[in-house]
Amino acid sequence: MKVTSVRQLRAIEAAADRSVISYEQMMQNAGAAASALLQRRCAIYSATKIVILIGKGNNGGDGLVMARDLAQSTDASISLYLLESRDFSDKNYQAALSAGLKLTMANEEGDDQSLTRAIIDADIIVDAVLGIGGRPPLRGKASKLLETVNECLRRRAADAERRHDGIPGSARAAHMERRPFILAVDCPSGVDCDTGEADDNVIAADTTISFIAGKPGLFAFPAAGFVGDLEITAIGIPADLPELEQVKATVVDKRVASSLLPARPLDGHKGTFGKVMVAAGSSRYIGAIALAAESSYRAGAGLVTIATTRRLCEILASSLREPTWLPLPEADGAIAERAYDTVAEKASAYDALLVGCGLGTQDSTREFLRRLLASGPLPSLVLDADALNLLSQDTDWWASLPPDTIITPHPGELARLTSRSAREINADRWAVARQCAEAWSVVMVLKGAHTLVAAPDGRVSVIPFKTDALSTAGTGDVLAGLIAGLRAQGLSAFDSARLGAYAHASAGAIAAQSVGSSRSVIAGDVLSSIGKSFAALEMP
């Protein structure tokens, strides 16, 4: 599943039109796919009222084809609201007229009574207004149309609230009318599919069906907040079309994540499944070590050793039965500088070394990290949290990292590493992730809603989860431990990061469902859900 910029997508469509499938057939396939998705997602009866908002371009053409297909395959009442008049030479327009569909044209004087009545009564609304060409801020009739639809949706919600104001508890919820199901065709109108910017009047979709490939803006906020569930369909363009095949940005869906799972031979032993050393922890962040170490075990690692101060070893050993321990000298409540030689020596027997979770930023710890990185060959390295904060204090810090190092910054940590602001990073996450991974020759996991994983060779993968369940302290330690555990089992740095990020996000979603509310999830819940996350990937 590829992710392309708008420019790349148009080049792919042009190449396909020259050699494989015509523009017209692509439109027919897109409209039919949107119709099929709607019929899968919604129970459609003769009483179902569907309003399809039709723009003047290709997105509107997709909507016209969809309308005709729905008319042929359902008994629904279908109304089309056209933003602009369409030429009678348009075959899809002619087909909609021949199907007897009700068509209403946007009034030049701004009289929106017919639209208001349609939206107030609608069971399903389809946004086929602007597509990938629409960029904020919107003006004119398109802006007015979306503003009117949103105002009608707000009015519906307020009216339902008033009508059922006296009904208590669960009975109230049962009596409240559902808002209409909203489907966006290719993208919600008014979002920038490259950057993720969004107009003030974007209609929030329940589902977006995107064609040929995903678009980076659909995985970036604020636009990602309007997408709902995202489904991508190929509309007849083969995956081996050269212009599509060379695209390096991808989505890590369940199929991809499942294909990355390390083998588990039945005659394996702890050495078969890799050894992880976690060099981490300080007196202020004791729990971080425990979360990271157990997460490495949950990833399938055969042995995990915690390298931390002697005092923390004594504290944690009473509650953690599985890890082995490497006590280290202490300075100011954290790992002392002179511990570097012990860690470097012992780490040579391990397959992955995770450094950073709760490490602290004391001067002694900074020197510990510097000298550790300069000490010679290290096992596959994962750097998280305070390890990154410490590195940010040095110029050309990336020159000290061994090949295939994985770093796992959130936007704040990446801001310190780049001297950019977190706002600047979030404004163009795809470009920043790609540029930094290439410049520093690292695999970078840029954490956040729709986490990105970037490799030095230009590949970027997006994780298709956005949940506030992971917005709590300690979940980053769980992610780092997962990635280290997978790296120890022989996966490449890029694949370890991709599978780890997917399993972590999936575990967050499972934890929210198990706990009952995403707001109540804690890092331990995510840790406990990792097994179910992998079980889902192992199912055919």
Coordinates of C-alpha atoms in Angstrom, one line a residue:
M1 CA 0.0 0.0 0.0
K2 CA 1.8 3.1 -1.3
V3 CA 1.6 6.8 -0.2
T4 CA 2.1 9.4 -2.9
S5 CA 2.2 13.1 -3.1
V6 CA -0.5 14.7 -5.3
R7 CA 2.2 15.4 -8.0
Q8 CA 3.3 11.7 -7.9
L9 CA -0.3 10.5 -8.1
R10 CA -1.0 12.6 -11.2
A11 CA 2.1 11.2 -12.9
I12 CA 1.0 7.7 -12.0
E13 CA -2.5 8.3 -13.4
A14 CA -1.0 9.7 -16.6
A15 CA 1.3 6.7 -17.0
A16 CA -1.5 4.3 -16.4
D17 CA -3.7 6.1 -19.0
R18 CA -0.9 5.7 -21.6
S19 CA -0.3 2.0 -21.1
V20 CA -2.8 0.2 -18.9
I21 CA -6.2 1.8 -18.2
S22 CA -7.9 4.9 -19.4
Y23 CA -8.8 7.9 -17.2
E24 CA -12.5 7.1 -17.9
Q25 CA -12.2 3.5 -16.7
M26 CA -10.3 4.7 -13.6
M27 CA -13.3 6.9 -12.8
Q28 CA -15.8 4.1 -13.4
N29 CA -13.8 1.8 -11.1
A30 CA -13.5 4.6 -8.5
G31 CA -17.2 5.3 -8.4
A32 CA -18.1 1.6 -8.3
A33 CA -15.6 1.0 -5.4
A34 CA -17.1 3.9 -3.4
S35 CA -20.5 2.5 -4.0
A36 CA -19.5 -1.0 -2.9
L37 CA -17.8 0.4 0.2
L38 CA -20.9 2.3 1.2
Q39 CA -23.0 -0.8 0.8
R40 CA -20.6 -2.8 3.0
R41 CA -20.6 -0.1 5.7
C42 CA -24.2 0.8 5.8
A43 CA -27.5 -1.0 5.7
I44 CA -29.3 0.6 2.8
Y45 CA -33.1 0.3 2.4
S46 CA -35.7 2.0 0.3
A47 CA -36.2 4.5 3.0
T48 CA -32.5 5.4 3.2
K49 CA -31.9 9.0 2.0
I50 CA -28.5 9.5 0.4
V51 CA -27.2 13.0 -0.5
I52 CA -24.1 13.1 -2.7
L53 CA -22.3 16.5 -3.0
I54 CA -20.9 16.8 -6.5
G55 CA -18.0 19.1 -7.4
K56 CA -17.2 20.2 -10.9
G57 CA -14.0 18.1 -11.5
N58 CA -13.0 14.5 -11.5
N59 CA -14.0 14.1 -7.8
G60 CA -17.5 15.0 -8.8
G61 CA -17.3 12.6 -11.7
D62 CA -16.5 9.8 -9.2
G63 CA -19.6 10.9 -7.3
L64 CA -21.8 10.7 -10.4
V65 CA -20.6 7.2 -11.2
M66 CA -21.1 6.2 -7.6
A67 CA -24.7 7.6 -7.7
R68 CA -25.6 5.7 -10.8
D69 CA -24.2 2.5 -9.3
L70 CA -26.1 3.0 -6.1
A71 CA -29.3 3.6 -8.1
Q72 CA -28.8 0.3 -10.0
S73 CA -28.0 -1.8 -6.9
T74 CA -30.1 -0.3 -4.1
D75 CA -33.6 1.1 -3.6
A76 CA -32.3 4.1 -1.7
S77 CA -33.6 7.6 -2.3
I78 CA -30.6 9.4 -3.9
S79 CA -30.2 13.2 -4.3
L80 CA -27.4 14.9 -6.0
Y81 CA -26.4 18.5 -5.1
L82 CA -24.1 19.9 -7.8
L83 CA -21.7 22.7 -7.0
E84 CA -21.4 23.7 -10.6
S85 CA -23.4 22.9 -13.8
R86 CA -21.8 20.1 -15.8
D87 CA -21.6 19.8 -19.6
F88 CA -24.3 17.6 -21.2
S89 CA -21.5 15.9 -23.1
D90 CA -20.3 14.4 -19.8
K91 CA -21.4 10.8 -20.1
N92 CA -21.5 10.3 -16.4
Y93 CA -23.8 13.3 -16.0
Q94 CA -26.0 11.9 -18.8
A95 CA -26.1 8.5 -17.0
A96 CA -27.1 10.2 -13.7
L97 CA -29.9 12.0 -15.6
S98 CA -31.0 8.8 -17.3
A99 CA -31.2 7.0 -14.0
G100 CA -33.8 9.5 -12.8
L101 CA -31.8 10.8 -9.9
K102 CA -32.9 14.0 -8.3
L103 CA -30.4 16.8 -9.1
T104 CA -30.2 20.2 -7.4
M105 CA -27.9 22.9 -8.6
A106 CA -26.2 25.3 -6.1
N107 CA -28.0 28.6 -6.3
E108 CA -25.9 31.5 -7.5
E109 CA -27.6 33.8 -5.0
G110 CA -26.6 31.5 -2.1
D111 CA -30.1 30.3 -1.4
D112 CA -29.3 27.0 0.3
Q113 CA -32.8 25.9 1.5
S114 CA -32.9 22.9 -0.7
L115 CA -29.5 21.8 0.6
T116 CA -30.5 22.4 4.1
R117 CA -33.6 20.3 3.8
A118 CA -31.6 17.5 2.2
I119 CA -28.8 17.5 4.9
I120 CA -31.3 17.7 7.8
D121 CA -33.1 14.6 6.4
A122 CA -30.1 12.6 5.1
D123 CA -29.1 9.2 6.4
I124 CA -25.9 9.2 4.4
I125 CA -23.8 12.1 3.0
V126 CA -21.1 11.6 0.4
D127 CA -18.5 14.3 -0.1
A128 CA -17.4 14.3 -3.7
V129 CA -16.8 18.0 -4.0
L130 CA -13.1 18.8 -4.4
G131 CA -10.8 15.7 -4.1
I132 CA -7.0 15.9 -4.0
G133 CA -6.9 19.3 -5.8
G134 CA -8.7 21.3 -3.1
R135 CA -6.4 23.3 -0.9
P136 CA -7.2 25.5 2.0
P137 CA -8.4 28.2 2.5
L138 CA -11.5 27.5 0.4
R139 CA -13.5 30.4 -1.1
G140 CA -16.7 30.9 -3.1
K141 CA -19.4 28.3 -3.5
A142 CA -17.2 25.4 -2.3
S143 CA -16.6 27.1 1.0
K144 CA -20.3 28.1 1.3
L145 CA -21.4 24.5 0.6
L146 CA -19.2 22.9 3.2
E147 CA -20.1 25.6 5.7
T148 CA -23.8 25.0 5.2
V149 CA -23.4 21.2 5.5
N150 CA -21.6 21.6 8.8
E151 CA -24.1 24.1 10.1
C152 CA -26.9 21.6 9.3
L153 CA -25.0 18.8 11.1
R154 CA -24.6 21.0 14.2
R155 CA -28.3 21.9 14.1
R156 CA -29.3 18.2 13.8
A157 CA -27.2 17.4 16.8
A158 CA -28.5 20.3 18.9
D159 CA -32.1 19.4 18.0
A160 CA -31.6 15.8 19.0
E161 CA -30.1 16.9 22.3
R162 CA -33.1 19.1 23.1
R163 CA -35.6 16.5 22.2
H164 CA -34.1 13.9 24.5
D165 CA -32.9 16.3 27.3
G166 CA -35.1 14.6 29.9
I167 CA -34.2 11.0 29.2
P168 CA -31.6 9.7 31.6
G169 CA -28.5 7.5 31.2
S170 CA -28.3 4.7 28.7
A171 CA -31.9 5.2 27.7
R172 CA -31.0 8.7 26.5
A173 CA -28.2 7.3 24.3
A174 CA -30.6 4.7 22.8
H175 CA -33.1 7.4 21.9
M176 CA -30.6 9.8 20.3
E177 CA -30.7 9.8 16.5
R178 CA -27.5 8.8 14.9
R179 CA -25.8 11.5 12.9
P180 CA -25.7 10.6 9.2
F181 CA -22.9 8.4 7.9
I182 CA -20.4 10.5 6.0
L183 CA -18.2 9.1 3.2
A184 CA -15.4 11.2 1.7
V185 CA -14.4 10.3 -1.8
D186 CA -10.6 10.3 -2.2
C187 CA -10.2 12.8 0.6
P188 CA -12.4 15.1 2.7
S189 CA -12.9 18.3 0.6
G190 CA -10.7 21.2 1.8
V191 CA -7.7 19.2 3.1
D192 CA -4.3 19.6 1.6
C193 CA -3.3 16.0 0.7
D194 CA 0.4 16.8 0.8
T195 CA 0.7 18.7 4.0
G196 CA -2.3 17.9 6.2
E197 CA -3.6 21.5 6.4
A198 CA -7.3 21.7 6.6
D199 CA -9.9 24.4 5.8
D200 CA -12.2 25.6 8.7
N201 CA -15.2 24.1 7.0
V202 CA -14.0 20.5 6.2
I203 CA -16.7 17.9 6.8
A204 CA -15.5 15.2 9.1
A205 CA -15.9 11.8 7.5
D206 CA -16.7 8.5 9.1
T207 CA -14.8 6.8 6.3
T208 CA -12.6 8.0 3.5
I209 CA -12.0 5.9 0.4
S210 CA -8.7 6.9 -1.3
F211 CA -7.7 5.8 -4.8
I212 CA -4.5 4.2 -6.0
A213 CA -2.5 5.2 -3.0
G214 CA -2.7 7.0 0.3
K215 CA -1.7 10.6 0.5
P216 CA 0.7 12.0 3.2
G217 CA -1.7 14.7 4.3
L218 CA -4.3 12.1 5.2
F219 CA -1.9 10.9 7.9
A220 CA -1.0 14.3 9.2
F221 CA -3.0 16.6 11.5
P222 CA -5.2 18.5 11.4
A223 CA -6.4 16.8 8.2
A224 CA -6.1 13.3 9.7
G225 CA -8.7 14.2 12.2
F226 CA -11.3 14.5 9.4
V227 CA -10.5 11.3 7.6
G228 CA -12.2 8.7 9.8
D229 CA -11.4 5.1 8.8
L230 CA -9.2 5.1 5.6
E231 CA -9.6 2.5 2.8
I232 CA -7.4 2.5 -0.2
T233 CA -8.3 0.8 -3.5
A234 CA -6.2 0.4 -6.6
I235 CA -9.0 1.1 -9.2
G236 CA -7.3 -1.1 -11.8
I237 CA -3.8 0.2 -11.6
P238 CA -1.3 -2.7 -11.2
A239 CA 1.2 -2.6 -8.4
D240 CA 4.0 -3.2 -10.8
L241 CA 3.4 -0.1 -12.8
P242 CA 6.9 1.4 -12.8
E243 CA 5.8 4.9 -11.7
L244 CA 3.9 3.4 -8.8
E245 CA 6.4 0.7 -8.0
Q246 CA 9.2 3.2 -7.5
V247 CA 7.3 5.1 -4.7
K248 CA 9.2 4.6 -1.5
A249 CA 6.5 5.7 1.0
T250 CA 4.2 2.9 2.2
V251 CA 1.5 2.1 4.8
V252 CA 2.2 -0.7 7.3
D253 CA -1.1 -2.5 7.3
K254 CA -1.9 -5.8 9.0
R255 CA -0.7 -7.8 5.9
V256 CA 2.7 -6.1 5.9
A257 CA 3.1 -6.3 9.7
S258 CA 2.2 -10.0 9.6
S259 CA 4.8 -10.7 6.9
L260 CA 7.5 -9.2 9.2
L261 CA 6.9 -11.5 12.1
P262 CA 10.2 -13.3 13.0
A263 CA 10.1 -17.1 12.7
R264 CA 9.5 -19.1 15.9
P265 CA 11.0 -22.6 15.3
L266 CA 9.6 -25.2 17.7
D267 CA 13.1 -26.4 18.6
G268 CA 14.4 -22.9 19.3
H269 CA 15.9 -21.8 22.6
K270 CA 16.6 -18.5 24.3
G271 CA 19.7 -18.0 22.1
T272 CA 17.6 -18.6 19.0
F273 CA 15.3 -15.7 19.8
G274 CA 18.0 -13.2 20.6
K275 CA 19.4 -11.4 23.6
V276 CA 18.7 -7.8 24.6
M277 CA 20.6 -5.6 27.0
V278 CA 18.7 -2.5 28.4
A279 CA 21.1 0.1 29.7
A280 CA 18.7 2.6 31.3
G281 CA 17.1 4.0 34.4
S282 CA 17.8 6.5 37.1
S283 CA 16.4 7.3 40.6
R284 CA 13.7 9.5 39.1
Y285 CA 12.6 7.0 36.4
I286 CA 12.7 3.6 37.9
G287 CA 9.6 2.2 36.1
A288 CA 10.9 3.0 32.6
I289 CA 13.5 0.2 32.9
A290 CA 10.8 -2.3 33.9
L291 CA 8.5 -1.4 31.0
A292 CA 11.2 -1.5 28.4
A293 CA 12.7 -4.8 29.6
E294 CA 9.3 -6.6 29.9
S295 CA 8.3 -5.3 26.5
S296 CA 11.4 -6.8 24.9
Y297 CA 10.4 -10.1 26.4
R298 CA 6.9 -9.7 25.0
A299 CA 8.3 -9.0 21.6
G300 CA 9.7 -12.6 21.7
A301 CA 13.3 -12.0 22.8
G302 CA 14.9 -15.1 24.5
L303 CA 16.9 -13.2 27.2
V304 CA 16.8 -9.6 28.5
T305 CA 19.4 -8.2 30.8
I306 CA 18.9 -4.9 32.7
A307 CA 22.1 -2.9 33.1
T308 CA 21.4 -0.2 35.7
T309 CA 22.7 1.1 39.0
R310 CA 23.1 -1.4 41.8
R311 CA 20.5 0.3 43.9
L312 CA 17.9 0.1 41.1
C313 CA 18.7 -3.6 40.5
E314 CA 17.9 -4.3 44.1
I315 CA 14.6 -2.3 44.0
L316 CA 13.4 -3.9 40.7
A317 CA 14.6 -7.5 41.3
S318 CA 11.7 -8.1 43.8
S319 CA 9.1 -7.5 41.1
L320 CA 10.8 -8.5 37.9
R321 CA 11.5 -12.3 37.8
E322 CA 12.5 -12.7 34.2
P323 CA 15.4 -10.4 33.4
T324 CA 19.0 -11.0 34.4
W325 CA 20.9 -8.1 36.0
L326 CA 24.1 -6.2 35.4
P327 CA 24.7 -3.8 38.4
L328 CA 26.5 -0.6 37.5
P329 CA 28.2 2.1 39.5
E330 CA 26.1 5.1 40.4
A331 CA 26.6 8.9 40.3
D332 CA 23.9 11.4 41.3
G333 CA 21.2 8.7 41.2
A334 CA 22.1 7.6 37.7
I335 CA 24.6 5.4 35.8
A336 CA 28.1 6.7 36.4
E337 CA 30.6 7.6 33.6
R338 CA 32.9 4.7 34.5
A339 CA 30.2 2.2 33.8
Y340 CA 30.7 2.5 30.1
D341 CA 33.5 -0.1 29.9
T342 CA 31.4 -2.7 31.7
V343 CA 28.4 -2.2 29.5
A344 CA 30.6 -2.2 26.3
E345 CA 32.4 -5.4 27.3
K346 CA 29.2 -7.3 28.4
A347 CA 27.1 -6.0 25.5
S348 CA 29.3 -7.9 23.0
A349 CA 27.5 -11.1 23.9
Y350 CA 24.1 -9.5 23.0
D351 CA 22.1 -9.0 19.8
A352 CA 20.6 -5.7 20.6
L353 CA 21.4 -2.8 23.0
L354 CA 18.7 -0.4 24.1
V355 CA 19.9 2.8 25.8
G356 CA 18.0 5.7 27.1
C357 CA 14.7 4.8 28.9
G358 CA 14.7 6.9 32.1
L359 CA 18.4 7.3 31.8
G360 CA 18.5 10.9 33.2
T361 CA 20.5 13.8 31.9
Q362 CA 23.2 14.2 34.6
D363 CA 26.7 15.1 33.5
S364 CA 28.0 11.7 34.5
T365 CA 25.4 10.0 32.4
R366 CA 26.2 12.2 29.4
E367 CA 29.8 11.1 29.6
F368 CA 28.8 7.5 30.1
L369 CA 26.9 7.6 26.8
R370 CA 29.7 9.5 24.9
R371 CA 32.3 7.0 26.0
L372 CA 30.0 4.0 25.4
L373 CA 29.4 5.1 21.8
A374 CA 33.2 5.6 21.3
S375 CA 34.2 2.3 22.8
G376 CA 34.2 0.3 19.7
P377 CA 31.8 -2.2 18.1
L378 CA 28.4 -2.5 19.8
P379 CA 25.4 -4.7 19.1
S380 CA 22.4 -3.4 17.1
L381 CA 21.6 -0.1 18.8
V382 CA 18.3 1.4 19.8
L383 CA 18.4 4.9 21.3
D384 CA 15.4 6.4 23.1
A385 CA 14.3 9.2 25.4
D386 CA 17.2 10.7 27.5
A387 CA 19.8 9.1 25.3
L388 CA 18.5 11.4 22.5
N389 CA 18.3 14.4 24.9
L390 CA 22.0 13.8 25.8
L391 CA 23.1 13.5 22.2
S392 CA 21.4 16.8 21.3
Q393 CA 23.9 18.6 23.5
D394 CA 26.7 17.6 21.0
T395 CA 27.3 18.9 17.5
D396 CA 27.5 16.3 14.8
W397 CA 26.2 13.8 17.3
W398 CA 25.1 11.4 14.6
A399 CA 28.7 10.8 13.5
S400 CA 29.2 8.8 16.7
L401 CA 26.5 6.3 16.0
P402 CA 27.2 2.8 14.5
P403 CA 25.5 1.8 11.2
D404 CA 21.8 0.8 11.4
T405 CA 21.1 2.6 14.7
I406 CA 17.4 3.1 15.5
I407 CA 16.3 6.3 17.2
T408 CA 12.8 6.9 18.5
P409 CA 12.2 10.6 19.1
H410 CA 8.8 12.3 19.7
P411 CA 8.6 15.7 18.1
G412 CA 9.9 17.5 21.2
E413 CA 13.0 15.3 21.3
L414 CA 13.5 15.7 17.6
A415 CA 13.2 19.4 18.0
R416 CA 16.2 19.3 20.3
L417 CA 18.2 17.2 17.9
T418 CA 17.5 19.5 14.9
S419 CA 17.2 22.9 16.5
R420 CA 13.7 23.2 14.9
S421 CA 10.5 23.7 16.9
A422 CA 8.1 20.9 17.4
R423 CA 5.5 23.0 15.5
E424 CA 7.8 23.1 12.5
I425 CA 8.3 19.3 12.7
N426 CA 4.6 18.5 12.9
A427 CA 3.9 20.8 10.0
D428 CA 5.8 18.6 7.6
R429 CA 6.4 15.3 9.4
W430 CA 7.0 13.3 6.3
A431 CA 9.7 15.5 4.8
V432 CA 11.4 16.0 8.2
A433 CA 11.5 12.2 8.9
R434 CA 12.9 11.4 5.5
Q435 CA 15.5 14.2 5.6
C436 CA 16.7 13.4 9.0
A437 CA 17.0 9.7 8.4
E438 CA 19.0 10.3 5.3
A439 CA 21.2 13.0 6.8
W440 CA 22.1 11.0 9.9
S441 CA 22.1 7.5 8.4
V442 CA 19.7 6.2 11.0
V443 CA 16.4 4.5 11.1
M444 CA 14.1 7.0 12.7
V445 CA 10.8 6.4 14.4
L446 CA 9.0 9.7 14.6
K447 CA 6.4 9.1 17.3
G448 CA 3.0 10.6 17.3
A449 CA -0.5 10.0 15.9
H450 CA 0.4 8.2 12.7
T451 CA 3.9 7.3 13.7
L452 CA 6.4 7.5 10.8
V453 CA 9.4 5.1 10.3
A454 CA 12.1 6.5 7.9
A455 CA 15.2 4.7 6.6
P456 CA 18.5 6.3 5.3
D457 CA 17.7 5.1 1.7
G458 CA 14.5 7.3 1.5
R459 CA 11.9 4.7 2.5
V460 CA 9.2 5.9 4.8
S461 CA 6.4 3.9 6.3
V462 CA 3.4 5.2 8.2
I463 CA 1.5 3.3 11.0
P464 CA -2.2 3.6 10.4
F465 CA -3.3 4.2 14.0
K466 CA -4.2 7.3 15.7
T467 CA -5.3 7.0 19.4
D468 CA -4.9 9.0 22.5
A469 CA -4.5 5.8 24.4
L470 CA -0.8 6.1 23.8
S471 CA -0.6 9.6 25.2
T472 CA 0.6 8.6 28.6
A473 CA 3.9 8.3 30.3
G474 CA 5.8 5.1 29.8
T475 CA 4.3 4.0 26.5
G476 CA 7.5 5.2 24.7
D477 CA 9.5 2.8 26.9
V478 CA 7.2 0.0 25.8
L479 CA 7.8 0.9 22.2
A480 CA 11.5 1.1 22.6
G481 CA 11.6 -2.3 24.3
L482 CA 9.4 -3.9 21.5
I483 CA 11.7 -2.6 18.8
A484 CA 14.9 -3.8 20.6
G485 CA 13.3 -7.2 21.2
L486 CA 12.5 -7.6 17.5
R487 CA 15.9 -6.3 16.4
A488 CA 17.5 -9.0 18.6
Q489 CA 15.5 -11.7 16.7
G490 CA 17.3 -10.8 13.4
L491 CA 14.9 -8.3 11.7
S492 CA 16.5 -5.4 9.9
A493 CA 16.6 -2.1 11.7
F494 CA 13.8 -0.7 9.4
D495 CA 11.6 -3.8 9.8
S496 CA 12.1 -4.0 13.5
A497 CA 11.0 -0.4 13.8
R498 CA 8.0 -0.9 11.5
L499 CA 6.7 -4.0 13.2
G500 CA 7.4 -2.7 16.6
A501 CA 5.5 0.5 16.0
Y502 CA 2.6 -1.3 14.4
A503 CA 2.3 -3.8 17.3
H504 CA 2.7 -1.0 19.8
A505 CA -0.1 1.1 18.3
S506 CA -2.3 -2.0 17.9
A507 CA -1.7 -2.8 21.6
G508 CA -2.8 0.7 22.5
A509 CA -6.1 0.3 20.6
I510 CA -6.7 -3.1 22.2
A511 CA -5.9 -1.7 25.7
A512 CA -8.4 1.1 25.2
Q513 CA -11.1 -1.5 24.3
S514 CA -10.1 -3.7 27.2
V515 CA -10.1 -0.9 29.8
G516 CA -13.2 0.6 28.5
S517 CA -11.9 4.1 27.7
S518 CA -8.8 5.4 26.0
R519 CA -8.5 8.1 28.6
S520 CA -7.9 5.4 31.3
V521 CA -5.1 3.5 29.6
I522 CA -1.7 3.4 31.3
A523 CA 1.5 2.1 29.9
G524 CA 1.1 -1.2 31.8
D525 CA -2.2 -1.8 30.0
V526 CA -0.4 -1.4 26.6
L527 CA 2.3 -3.8 27.8
S528 CA -0.3 -6.3 28.8
S529 CA -2.0 -6.1 25.4
I530 CA 1.1 -6.8 23.3
G531 CA 0.3 -10.5 23.3
K532 CA -3.1 -9.9 21.8
S533 CA -1.6 -7.5 19.3
F534 CA 0.8 -10.3 18.0
A535 CA -2.0 -12.8 18.2
A536 CA -4.1 -10.7 15.8
L537 CA -1.1 -10.6 13.4
E538 CA -0.7 -14.4 13.6
M539 CA -4.3 -15.0 12.6
P540 CA -4.8 -15.8 8.9

